[in-house]
Amino acid sequence: MENIFLADTMLGRLAKWLRIMGYDTHYQSFYGEGLITRLVDEGRMLLSRRRMLTNRFPKSLYIRSDHLEKQLQEIKDAGYLTHDRSKWFSRCLNCNVELEKIDIQKSSRKLPEYVQYQHDVVINFCPSCNRYFWKGSHREHMIKQLNEWGYG
Ligand SMILES: [Zn+2]
């Protein structure tokens, strides 16, 4: 089964990069009473820098490093990074929901002008925050970074 994650409060950057790689990763800067338990019960694997917390949940991974690259490596070493790069950029980095692919030429959706003038034929749309995404220098930069880390 595909892993879905739950990133503890200190792991915001890690959560963002897991989303970039297409992993369903729940993240909040604050978790109220009982929320982590509920999310783990939903099947999420808890990622945390706090041993006290990971000790409470069998389905968890204690993250030792506070360096992003090493944190990803720890998850990879544990065998939990199983996606190939076809999943990269399939998820909204802000909302964690799966993006819809829109073919600009075939879509009946009324697209904003700045989107219609993009060179890409297929663009992504987030149904949660209603934003459009396409390939660009920002994405190129992230791909370069992932490749440098040895992914892809
Ligand atoms: Zn979104």
PDB file of C-alpha atoms and ligand atoms in Angstrom, residues 92 94-95 97 126 128-130 133, ligand 1:
ATOM      1  CA  CYS A  92      -0.738  21.012  -4.579  1.00  0.00           C
ATOM      2  CA  ASN A  94      -0.193  24.354  -0.353  1.00  0.00           C
ATOM      3  CA  CYS A  95      -3.266  22.152   0.032  1.00  0.00           C
ATOM      4  CA  VAL A  97      -4.741  17.666  -2.737  1.00  0.00           C
ATOM      5  CA  CYS A 126      -5.874  22.745  -7.738  1.00  0.00           C
ATOM      6  CA  SER A 128      -8.928  23.371  -3.360  1.00  0.00           C
ATOM      7  CA  CYS A 129      -7.160  26.738  -3.742  1.00  0.00           C
ATOM      8  CA  ASN A 130      -8.268  27.269  -7.385  1.00  0.00           C
ATOM      9  CA  PHE A 133       0.320  25.478 -12.151  1.00  0.00           C
TER      10      PHE A 133
HETATM   11 ZN    ZN B   1      -4.096  24.125  -3.650  1.00  0.00          ZN
END
